[in-house]
PDB file of C-alpha atoms and ligand atoms in Angstrom:
ATOM      1  CA  UNK N1475      60.708  45.541 107.556  1.00  0.00           C
ATOM      2  CA  UNK N1476      59.603  46.030 111.189  1.00  0.00           C
ATOM      3  CA  UNK N1477      56.809  43.720 112.279  1.00  0.00           C
ATOM      4  CA  UNK N1478      53.710  45.356 113.685  1.00  0.00           C
ATOM      5  CA  UNK N1479      51.336  43.865 116.181  1.00  0.00           C
ATOM      6  CA  UNK N1480      47.838  43.709 114.795  1.00  0.00           C
ATOM      7  CA  UNK N1481      44.937  42.750 117.054  1.00  0.00           C
ATOM      8  CA  UNK N1482      42.928  39.627 116.260  1.00  0.00           C
ATOM      9  CA  UNK N1483      39.912  41.799 115.500  1.00  0.00           C
ATOM     10  CA  UNK N1484      41.866  43.985 113.092  1.00  0.00           C
ATOM     11  CA  UNK N1485      43.364  40.920 111.391  1.00  0.00           C
ATOM     12  CA  UNK N1486      39.858  39.608 110.877  1.00  0.00           C
ATOM     13  CA  UNK N1487      38.697  42.947 109.473  1.00  0.00           C
ATOM     14  CA  UNK N1488      41.621  43.076 107.006  1.00  0.00           C
ATOM     15  CA  UNK N1489      40.958  39.489 105.988  1.00  0.00           C
ATOM     16  CA  UNK N1490      37.284  40.329 105.370  1.00  0.00           C
ATOM     17  CA  UNK N1491      38.292  43.295 103.199  1.00  0.00           C
ATOM     18  CA  UNK N1492      40.666  41.096 101.159  1.00  0.00           C
ATOM     19  CA  UNK N1493      38.055  38.337 100.715  1.00  0.00           C
ATOM     20  CA  UNK N1494      35.434  40.855  99.620  1.00  0.00           C
ATOM     21  CA  UNK N1495      37.818  42.499  97.118  1.00  0.00           C
ATOM     22  CA  UNK N1496      38.851  39.124  95.684  1.00  0.00           C
ATOM     23  CA  UNK N1497      35.231  38.032  95.358  1.00  0.00           C
ATOM     24  CA  UNK N1498      34.110  41.257  93.723  1.00  0.00           C
ATOM     25  CA  UNK N1499      37.042  41.998  91.399  1.00  0.00           C
ATOM     26  CA  UNK N1500      38.940  38.719  91.090  1.00  0.00           C
ATOM     27  CA  UNK N1501      42.713  38.413  91.284  1.00  0.00           C
ATOM     28  CA  UNK N1502      43.712  38.216  87.646  1.00  0.00           C
ATOM     29  CA  UNK N1503      46.463  40.437  86.307  1.00  0.00           C
ATOM     30  CA  UNK N1504      45.600  43.540  84.315  1.00  0.00           C
ATOM     31  CA  UNK N1505      47.536  46.597  83.237  1.00  0.00           C
ATOM     32  CA  UNK N1506      45.661  49.802  82.570  1.00  0.00           C
ATOM     33  CA  UNK N1507      48.409  51.385  80.470  1.00  0.00           C
ATOM     34  CA  UNK N1508      48.745  50.026  76.920  1.00  0.00           C
ATOM     35  CA  UNK N1509      52.239  48.820  76.014  1.00  0.00           C
ATOM     36  CA  UNK N1510      54.080  46.077  74.171  1.00  0.00           C
ATOM     37  CA  UNK N1511      57.509  46.243  75.818  1.00  0.00           C
ATOM     38  CA  UNK N1512      58.837  46.972  79.337  1.00  0.00           C
ATOM     39  CA  UNK N1513      60.357  50.285  78.210  1.00  0.00           C
ATOM     40  CA  UNK N1514      57.032  51.353  76.718  1.00  0.00           C
ATOM     41  CA  UNK N1515      55.366  50.673  80.071  1.00  0.00           C
ATOM     42  CA  UNK N1516      58.077  52.739  81.766  1.00  0.00           C
ATOM     43  CA  UNK N1517      57.408  55.692  79.434  1.00  0.00           C
ATOM     44  CA  UNK N1518      53.625  55.324  79.763  1.00  0.00           C
ATOM     45  CA  UNK N1519      53.954  55.310  83.563  1.00  0.00           C
ATOM     46  CA  UNK N1520      56.124  58.444  83.539  1.00  0.00           C
ATOM     47  CA  UNK N1521      53.422  60.085  81.390  1.00  0.00           C
ATOM     48  CA  UNK N1522      50.663  58.965  83.761  1.00  0.00           C
ATOM     49  CA  UNK N1523      51.753  61.297  86.597  1.00  0.00           C
ATOM     50  CA  UNK N1524      48.852  63.713  87.190  1.00  0.00           C
ATOM     51  CA  UNK N1525      47.080  62.335  84.115  1.00  0.00           C
ATOM     52  CA  UNK N1526      44.401  59.710  83.474  1.00  0.00           C
ATOM     53  CA  UNK N1527      45.344  56.314  82.020  1.00  0.00           C
ATOM     54  CA  UNK N1528      42.785  56.905  79.290  1.00  0.00           C
ATOM     55  CA  UNK N1529      44.539  60.077  78.129  1.00  0.00           C
ATOM     56  CA  UNK N1530      47.972  58.391  78.334  1.00  0.00           C
ATOM     57  CA  UNK N1531      46.715  55.518  76.157  1.00  0.00           C
ATOM     58  CA  UNK N1532      45.459  58.003  73.550  1.00  0.00           C
ATOM     59  CA  UNK N1533      48.850  59.730  73.512  1.00  0.00           C
ATOM     60  CA  UNK N1534      51.015  56.581  73.472  1.00  0.00           C
ATOM     61  CA  UNK N1535      48.992  55.073  70.620  1.00  0.00           C
ATOM     62  CA  UNK N1536      50.489  57.753  68.373  1.00  0.00           C
ATOM     63  CA  UNK N1537      53.749  58.254  70.287  1.00  0.00           C
ATOM     64  CA  UNK N1538      54.963  54.646  70.099  1.00  0.00           C
ATOM     65  CA  UNK N1539      54.429  54.670  66.333  1.00  0.00           C
ATOM     66  CA  UNK N1540      56.413  57.877  65.933  1.00  0.00           C
ATOM     67  CA  UNK N1541      59.200  56.636  68.252  1.00  0.00           C
ATOM     68  CA  UNK N1542      59.253  52.870  67.701  1.00  0.00           C
ATOM     69  CA  UNK N1543      62.490  52.158  69.614  1.00  0.00           C
ATOM     70  CA  UNK N1544      64.252  53.136  72.802  1.00  0.00           C
ATOM     71  CA  UNK N1545      66.966  54.740  70.636  1.00  0.00           C
ATOM     72  CA  UNK N1546      64.334  56.973  68.992  1.00  0.00           C
ATOM     73  CA  UNK N1547      63.336  58.357  72.405  1.00  0.00           C
ATOM     74  CA  UNK N1548      66.965  58.709  73.519  1.00  0.00           C
ATOM     75  CA  UNK N1549      67.796  60.920  70.545  1.00  0.00           C
ATOM     76  CA  UNK N1550      64.453  62.754  70.395  1.00  0.00           C
ATOM     77  CA  UNK N1551      64.333  66.501  70.094  1.00  0.00           C
ATOM     78  CA  UNK N1552      63.071  67.710  73.488  1.00  0.00           C
ATOM     79  CA  UNK N1553      60.879  70.520  72.092  1.00  0.00           C
ATOM     80  CA  UNK N1554      59.243  68.159  69.619  1.00  0.00           C
ATOM     81  CA  UNK N1555      58.669  65.485  72.273  1.00  0.00           C
ATOM     82  CA  UNK N1556      57.135  68.141  74.532  1.00  0.00           C
ATOM     83  CA  UNK N1557      54.553  68.853  71.821  1.00  0.00           C
ATOM     84  CA  UNK N1558      53.933  65.131  71.280  1.00  0.00           C
ATOM     85  CA  UNK N1559      53.062  64.589  74.958  1.00  0.00           C
ATOM     86  CA  UNK N1560      51.634  68.041  75.669  1.00  0.00           C
ATOM     87  CA  UNK N1561      48.129  66.851  76.592  1.00  0.00           C
ATOM     88  CA  UNK N1562      49.399  64.652  79.459  1.00  0.00           C
ATOM     89  CA  UNK N1563      50.424  67.768  81.434  1.00  0.00           C
ATOM     90  CA  UNK N1564      53.810  68.602  82.990  1.00  0.00           C
ATOM     91  CA  UNK N1565      55.101  67.970  79.482  1.00  0.00           C
ATOM     92  CA  UNK N1566      58.428  69.822  79.850  1.00  0.00           C
ATOM     93  CA  UNK N1567      59.603  67.728  82.796  1.00  0.00           C
ATOM     94  CA  UNK N1568      58.168  64.533  81.378  1.00  0.00           C
ATOM     95  CA  UNK N1569      59.927  65.034  78.016  1.00  0.00           C
ATOM     96  CA  UNK N1570      63.234  65.837  79.726  1.00  0.00           C
ATOM     97  CA  UNK N1571      62.943  62.780  81.977  1.00  0.00           C
ATOM     98  CA  UNK N1572      61.914  60.417  79.181  1.00  0.00           C
ATOM     99  CA  UNK N1573      64.936  61.402  77.089  1.00  0.00           C
ATOM    100  CA  UNK N1574      67.331  61.156  80.057  1.00  0.00           C
ATOM    101  CA  UNK N1575      65.850  57.847  81.297  1.00  0.00           C
ATOM    102  CA  UNK N1576      66.008  56.187  77.867  1.00  0.00           C
ATOM    103  CA  UNK N1577      69.599  57.414  77.398  1.00  0.00           C
ATOM    104  CA  UNK N1578      70.526  55.895  80.760  1.00  0.00           C
ATOM    105  CA  UNK N1579      68.765  52.615  79.941  1.00  0.00           C
ATOM    106  CA  UNK N1580      70.873  52.357  76.797  1.00  0.00           C
ATOM    107  CA  UNK N1581      74.180  53.464  78.293  1.00  0.00           C
ATOM    108  CA  UNK N1582      74.009  51.559  81.590  1.00  0.00           C
ATOM    109  CA  UNK N1583      71.577  48.680  81.134  1.00  0.00           C
ATOM    110  CA  UNK N1584      71.976  47.698  77.501  1.00  0.00           C
ATOM    111  CA  UNK N1585      68.403  48.814  76.853  1.00  0.00           C
ATOM    112  CA  UNK N1586      66.916  46.455  79.453  1.00  0.00           C
ATOM    113  CA  UNK N1587      64.597  47.947  82.094  1.00  0.00           C
ATOM    114  CA  UNK N1588      66.084  46.853  85.439  1.00  0.00           C
ATOM    115  CA  UNK N1589      64.143  44.949  88.089  1.00  0.00           C
ATOM    116  CA  UNK N1590      65.982  46.290  91.113  1.00  0.00           C
ATOM    117  CA  UNK N1591      64.106  49.093  92.896  1.00  0.00           C
ATOM    118  CA  UNK N1592      67.232  51.160  93.558  1.00  0.00           C
ATOM    119  CA  UNK N1593      68.301  50.967  89.916  1.00  0.00           C
ATOM    120  CA  UNK N1594      64.792  51.828  88.755  1.00  0.00           C
ATOM    121  CA  UNK N1595      64.417  54.826  91.074  1.00  0.00           C
ATOM    122  CA  UNK N1596      67.830  56.021  89.935  1.00  0.00           C
ATOM    123  CA  UNK N1597      66.400  56.606  86.450  1.00  0.00           C
ATOM    124  CA  UNK N1598      65.333  60.225  85.819  1.00  0.00           C
ATOM    125  CA  UNK N1599      61.605  60.759  86.477  1.00  0.00           C
ATOM    126  CA  UNK N1600      61.165  57.363  88.122  1.00  0.00           C
ATOM    127  CA  UNK N1601      59.904  57.323  91.718  1.00  0.00           C
ATOM    128  CA  UNK N1602      58.758  54.355  93.792  1.00  0.00           C
ATOM    129  CA  UNK N1603      55.326  54.394  92.163  1.00  0.00           C
ATOM    130  CA  UNK N1604      56.673  53.980  88.630  1.00  0.00           C
ATOM    131  CA  UNK N1605      59.306  51.502  89.830  1.00  0.00           C
ATOM    132  CA  UNK N1606      56.635  49.371  91.512  1.00  0.00           C
ATOM    133  CA  UNK N1607      54.471  49.413  88.367  1.00  0.00           C
ATOM    134  CA  UNK N1608      57.437  47.920  86.471  1.00  0.00           C
ATOM    135  CA  UNK N1609      58.321  45.418  89.195  1.00  0.00           C
ATOM    136  CA  UNK N1610      54.747  44.205  89.557  1.00  0.00           C
ATOM    137  CA  UNK N1611      53.676  44.155  85.919  1.00  0.00           C
ATOM    138  CA  UNK N1612      56.855  43.179  84.128  1.00  0.00           C
ATOM    139  CA  UNK N1613      58.709  41.101  86.704  1.00  0.00           C
ATOM    140  CA  UNK N1614      55.722  39.907  88.784  1.00  0.00           C
ATOM    141  CA  UNK N1615      57.581  40.965  91.941  1.00  0.00           C
ATOM    142  CA  UNK N1616      55.082  41.611  94.750  1.00  0.00           C
ATOM    143  CA  UNK N1617      54.836  45.389  94.954  1.00  0.00           C
ATOM    144  CA  UNK N1618      52.359  48.034  96.000  1.00  0.00           C
ATOM    145  CA  UNK N1619      51.701  51.006  93.752  1.00  0.00           C
ATOM    146  CA  UNK N1620      50.400  53.977  95.706  1.00  0.00           C
ATOM    147  CA  UNK N1621      48.500  56.095  93.226  1.00  0.00           C
ATOM    148  CA  UNK N1622      45.731  58.561  94.033  1.00  0.00           C
ATOM    149  CA  UNK N1623      43.091  55.781  94.375  1.00  0.00           C
ATOM    150  CA  UNK N1624      45.211  53.528  96.585  1.00  0.00           C
ATOM    151  CA  UNK N1625      46.079  56.518  98.772  1.00  0.00           C
ATOM    152  CA  UNK N1626      42.485  57.689  99.206  1.00  0.00           C
ATOM    153  CA  UNK N1627      40.735  54.323  99.540  1.00  0.00           C
ATOM    154  CA  UNK N1628      43.363  52.800 101.863  1.00  0.00           C
ATOM    155  CA  UNK N1629      42.943  55.789 104.170  1.00  0.00           C
ATOM    156  CA  UNK N1630      39.165  55.508 104.128  1.00  0.00           C
ATOM    157  CA  UNK N1631      39.347  51.791 104.801  1.00  0.00           C
ATOM    158  CA  UNK N1632      41.508  52.588 107.830  1.00  0.00           C
ATOM    159  CA  UNK N1633      44.487  50.574 106.536  1.00  0.00           C
ATOM    160  CA  UNK N1634      46.778  53.575 106.936  1.00  0.00           C
ATOM    161  CA  UNK N1635      46.645  57.027 108.455  1.00  0.00           C
ATOM    162  CA  UNK N1636      49.519  58.345 106.375  1.00  0.00           C
ATOM    163  CA  UNK N1637      49.404  60.882 103.546  1.00  0.00           C
ATOM    164  CA  UNK N1638      52.900  60.292 102.220  1.00  0.00           C
ATOM    165  CA  UNK N1639      52.813  57.630  99.438  1.00  0.00           C
ATOM    166  CA  UNK N1640      56.017  55.922 100.595  1.00  0.00           C
ATOM    167  CA  UNK N1641      54.722  55.631 104.185  1.00  0.00           C
ATOM    168  CA  UNK N1642      51.409  54.292 102.845  1.00  0.00           C
ATOM    169  CA  UNK N1643      53.286  51.724 100.751  1.00  0.00           C
ATOM    170  CA  UNK N1644      55.179  50.506 103.829  1.00  0.00           C
ATOM    171  CA  UNK N1645      52.021  50.431 105.979  1.00  0.00           C
ATOM    172  CA  UNK N1646      50.237  48.308 103.373  1.00  0.00           C
ATOM    173  CA  UNK N1647      53.225  45.988 102.966  1.00  0.00           C
ATOM    174  CA  UNK N1648      53.171  45.397 106.727  1.00  0.00           C
ATOM    175  CA  UNK N1649      49.504  44.440 106.954  1.00  0.00           C
ATOM    176  CA  UNK N1650      48.606  42.825 103.623  1.00  0.00           C
ATOM    177  CA  UNK N1651      49.807  39.330 102.716  1.00  0.00           C
ATOM    178  CA  UNK N1652      52.443  39.465  99.961  1.00  0.00           C
ATOM    179  CA  UNK N1653      50.343  37.533  97.454  1.00  0.00           C
ATOM    180  CA  UNK N1654      47.686  40.255  97.785  1.00  0.00           C
ATOM    181  CA  UNK N1655      49.944  43.209  96.936  1.00  0.00           C
ATOM    182  CA  UNK N1656      49.530  43.164  93.145  1.00  0.00           C
ATOM    183  CA  UNK N1657      45.789  42.268  93.171  1.00  0.00           C
ATOM    184  CA  UNK N1658      45.167  44.966  95.831  1.00  0.00           C
ATOM    185  CA  UNK N1659      46.524  47.672  93.485  1.00  0.00           C
ATOM    186  CA  UNK N1660      44.243  46.649  90.640  1.00  0.00           C
ATOM    187  CA  UNK N1661      41.201  46.076  92.828  1.00  0.00           C
ATOM    188  CA  UNK N1662      41.510  49.401  94.626  1.00  0.00           C
ATOM    189  CA  UNK N1663      42.035  51.358  91.396  1.00  0.00           C
ATOM    190  CA  UNK N1664      38.850  49.788  90.003  1.00  0.00           C
ATOM    191  CA  UNK N1665      37.006  50.408  93.285  1.00  0.00           C
ATOM    192  CA  UNK N1666      38.204  54.018  93.470  1.00  0.00           C
ATOM    193  CA  UNK N1667      37.069  54.693  89.917  1.00  0.00           C
ATOM    194  CA  UNK N1668      33.663  53.069  90.228  1.00  0.00           C
ATOM    195  CA  UNK N1669      32.459  53.358  93.849  1.00  0.00           C
ATOM    196  CA  UNK N1670      34.860  55.101  96.223  1.00  0.00           C
ATOM    197  CA  UNK N1671      35.339  58.287  94.239  1.00  0.00           C
ATOM    198  CA  UNK N1672      37.210  61.252  95.675  1.00  0.00           C
ATOM    199  CA  UNK N1673      34.227  63.603  95.835  1.00  0.00           C
ATOM    200  CA  UNK N1674      31.291  61.362  96.562  1.00  0.00           C
ATOM    201  CA  UNK N1675      31.949  57.815  97.714  1.00  0.00           C
ATOM    202  CA  UNK N1676      28.874  55.602  97.296  1.00  0.00           C
ATOM    203  CA  UNK N1677      29.150  54.065 100.769  1.00  0.00           C
ATOM    204  CA  UNK N1678      25.529  52.930 100.886  1.00  0.00           C
ATOM    205  CA  UNK N1679      26.115  50.762  97.769  1.00  0.00           C
ATOM    206  CA  UNK N1680      29.589  49.564  98.765  1.00  0.00           C
ATOM    207  CA  UNK N1681      30.299  45.899  99.532  1.00  0.00           C
ATOM    208  CA  UNK N1682      33.117  46.999 101.864  1.00  0.00           C
ATOM    209  CA  UNK N1683      30.965  49.283 103.963  1.00  0.00           C
ATOM    210  CA  UNK N1684      30.650  46.993 107.000  1.00  0.00           C
ATOM    211  CA  UNK N1685      34.472  46.707 107.246  1.00  0.00           C
ATOM    212  CA  UNK N1686      35.305  50.306 106.342  1.00  0.00           C
ATOM    213  CA  UNK N1687      36.247  52.945 108.914  1.00  0.00           C
ATOM    214  CA  UNK N1688      34.984  55.853 106.791  1.00  0.00           C
ATOM    215  CA  UNK N1689      31.945  53.972 105.480  1.00  0.00           C
ATOM    216  CA  UNK N1690      30.742  53.075 108.988  1.00  0.00           C
ATOM    217  CA  UNK N1691      31.080  56.625 110.264  1.00  0.00           C
ATOM    218  CA  UNK N1692      29.412  58.025 107.118  1.00  0.00           C
ATOM    219  CA  UNK N1693      26.367  55.827 107.671  1.00  0.00           C
ATOM    220  CA  UNK N1694      26.222  56.719 111.415  1.00  0.00           C
ATOM    221  CA  UNK N1695      26.362  60.438 110.589  1.00  0.00           C
ATOM    222  CA  UNK N1696      23.449  60.029 108.170  1.00  0.00           C
ATOM    223  CA  UNK N1697      21.215  58.497 110.859  1.00  0.00           C
TER     224      UNK N1697
HETATM  225  S1  SF4 A1009      32.368  52.234 102.365  1.00  0.00           S
HETATM  226 FE1  SF4 A1009      32.554  54.219 101.367  1.00  0.00          FE
HETATM  227  S2  SF4 A1009      34.560  54.986 101.962  1.00  0.00           S
HETATM  228 FE2  SF4 A1009      34.538  52.796 102.398  1.00  0.00          FE
HETATM  229  S3  SF4 A1009      35.415  51.835 100.598  1.00  0.00           S
HETATM  230 FE3  SF4 A1009      33.202  51.857 100.339  1.00  0.00          FE
HETATM  231  S4  SF4 A1009      32.742  53.723  99.200  1.00  0.00           S
HETATM  232 FE4  SF4 A1009      34.821  53.916 100.024  1.00  0.00          FE
END
């Protein structure tokens, strides 16, 4: 990965953001999608595209009882699976991808979810976001998951100017210390849900305001 020159002032600002996030949210590991096995997390993450984690957890609670093994998903009837996951949206594509991905896991990886990013993204329906969820949560490999919260909040904080999730991921990997990658995901998702919402960020109540590009300009505009 190409090194980027960051000014001393910017380094200090990033370090202040990290310290504030660690203080406020801690650095312990959490996963928002309920699962008991790596392949269940893979399926839950495929279902989470354009859907809330809460809704996915409601669906998988029933789904993982109906299909208790990888083999059950691999031989599922697509129409029936579509109905089972209907409420998560994009159910036709998701059902098709879940069946194809579980078949590939069985035929090529002996039922084991791989750790390697290229092998993961080669599975149907698995992009870098899903692959990084698996790498970070299952294998504890430092990885950055660019979901809607990480995309929005990182832009507002001025840590990236990109809109493309892969470019954002690489920007964040360049400027954040590796040990912060997994905590950053969790902290920013929590922050995005509670304070820095898409429609109305609560900048005046935000502990990051003094270090935040958007937050500073929002306060100036109000004056
Ligand atoms: S100051 Fe505002 S824009 Fe910046 S992180 Fe906080 S809520 Fe979001």
